[in-house]
Short mmCIF file of C-alpha atoms in Angstrom, two decimals:
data_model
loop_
_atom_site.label_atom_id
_atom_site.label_comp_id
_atom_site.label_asym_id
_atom_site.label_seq_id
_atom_site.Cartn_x
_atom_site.Cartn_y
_atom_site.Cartn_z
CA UNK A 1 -10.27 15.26 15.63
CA UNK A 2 -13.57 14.05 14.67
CA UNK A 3 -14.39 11.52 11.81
CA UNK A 4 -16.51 14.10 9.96
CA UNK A 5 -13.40 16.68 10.23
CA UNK A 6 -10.68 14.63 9.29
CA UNK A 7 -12.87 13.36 6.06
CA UNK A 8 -13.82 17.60 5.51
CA UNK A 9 -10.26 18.56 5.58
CA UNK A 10 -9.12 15.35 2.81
CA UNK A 11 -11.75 16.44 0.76
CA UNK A 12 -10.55 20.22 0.79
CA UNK A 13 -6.70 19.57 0.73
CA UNK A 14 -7.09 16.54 -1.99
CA UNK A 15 -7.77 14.70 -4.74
CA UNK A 16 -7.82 11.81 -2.70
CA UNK A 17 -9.87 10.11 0.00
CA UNK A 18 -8.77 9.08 3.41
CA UNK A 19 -8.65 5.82 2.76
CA UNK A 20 -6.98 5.99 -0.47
CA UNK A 21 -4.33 7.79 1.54
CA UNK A 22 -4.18 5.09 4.25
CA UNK A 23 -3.94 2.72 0.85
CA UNK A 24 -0.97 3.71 -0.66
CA UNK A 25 1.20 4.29 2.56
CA UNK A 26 -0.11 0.83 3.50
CA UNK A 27 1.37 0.12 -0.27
CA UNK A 28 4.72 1.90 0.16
CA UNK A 29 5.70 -0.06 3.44
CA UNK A 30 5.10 -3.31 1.50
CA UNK A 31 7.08 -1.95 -0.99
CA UNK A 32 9.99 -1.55 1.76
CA UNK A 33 9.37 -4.53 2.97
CA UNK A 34 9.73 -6.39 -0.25
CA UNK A 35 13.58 -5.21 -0.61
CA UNK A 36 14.48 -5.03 3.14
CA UNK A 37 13.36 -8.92 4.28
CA UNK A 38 12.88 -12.67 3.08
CA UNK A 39 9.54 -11.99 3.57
CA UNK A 40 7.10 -13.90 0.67
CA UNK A 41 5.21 -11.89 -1.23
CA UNK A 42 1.72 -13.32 0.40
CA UNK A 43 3.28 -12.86 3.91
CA UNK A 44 4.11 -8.60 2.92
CA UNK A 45 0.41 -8.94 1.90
CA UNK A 46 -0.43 -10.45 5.06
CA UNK A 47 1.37 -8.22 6.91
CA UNK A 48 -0.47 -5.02 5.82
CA UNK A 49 -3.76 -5.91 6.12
CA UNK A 50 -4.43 -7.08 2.47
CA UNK A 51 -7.40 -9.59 2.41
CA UNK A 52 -5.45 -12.07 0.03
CA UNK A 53 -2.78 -11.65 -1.99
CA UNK A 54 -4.52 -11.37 -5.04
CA UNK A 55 -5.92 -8.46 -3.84
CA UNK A 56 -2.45 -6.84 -2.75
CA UNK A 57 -0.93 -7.99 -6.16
CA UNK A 58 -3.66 -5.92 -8.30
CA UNK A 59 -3.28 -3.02 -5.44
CA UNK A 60 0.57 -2.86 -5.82
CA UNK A 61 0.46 -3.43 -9.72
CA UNK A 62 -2.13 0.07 -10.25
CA UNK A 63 -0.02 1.92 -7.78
CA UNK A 64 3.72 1.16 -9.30
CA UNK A 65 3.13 -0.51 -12.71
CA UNK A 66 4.59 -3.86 -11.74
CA UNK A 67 3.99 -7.10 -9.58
CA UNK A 68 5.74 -6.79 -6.30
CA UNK A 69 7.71 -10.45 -7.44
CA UNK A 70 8.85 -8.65 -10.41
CA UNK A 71 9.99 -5.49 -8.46
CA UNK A 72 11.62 -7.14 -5.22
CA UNK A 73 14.42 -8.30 -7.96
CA UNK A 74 14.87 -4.24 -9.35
CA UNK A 75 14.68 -3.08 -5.97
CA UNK A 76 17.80 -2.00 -3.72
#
């Protein structure tokens, strides 16, 4: 599949853009991985691609309406 289509077919199908998509799964494997290892918060961060973890902290915050510190002690 070609660039051009893949972009055509996100903007048909959704509100949201490809990577917006690629975002938020990136953002829901953190989220895993916050409950399922020791990992440190900057390490997830690291681990995903997230230029600092500043950057992943405001990401994760708009996405699930809490720090990933604060959530890795609700989580399972």
């Amino acid at each position: 599949m070609s660039v051009r289509t893949l972009y055509r077919a996100f903007a048909q199908g959704s509100t949201s853009s490809v990577m917006a998509y690629v975002r938020e799964r990136r953002l829901d494997r953190a989220r895993l991985d916050l409950s399922g290892t020791r990992l440190t918060v900057s390490e997830v961060a690291a681990r995903w691609q997230f230029a600092d973890s500043s950057h992943f902290v405001k990401a994760y915050r708009k996405r699930f309406g809490t720090t990933p510190a604060a959530d890795r002690h609700h989580l399972p």
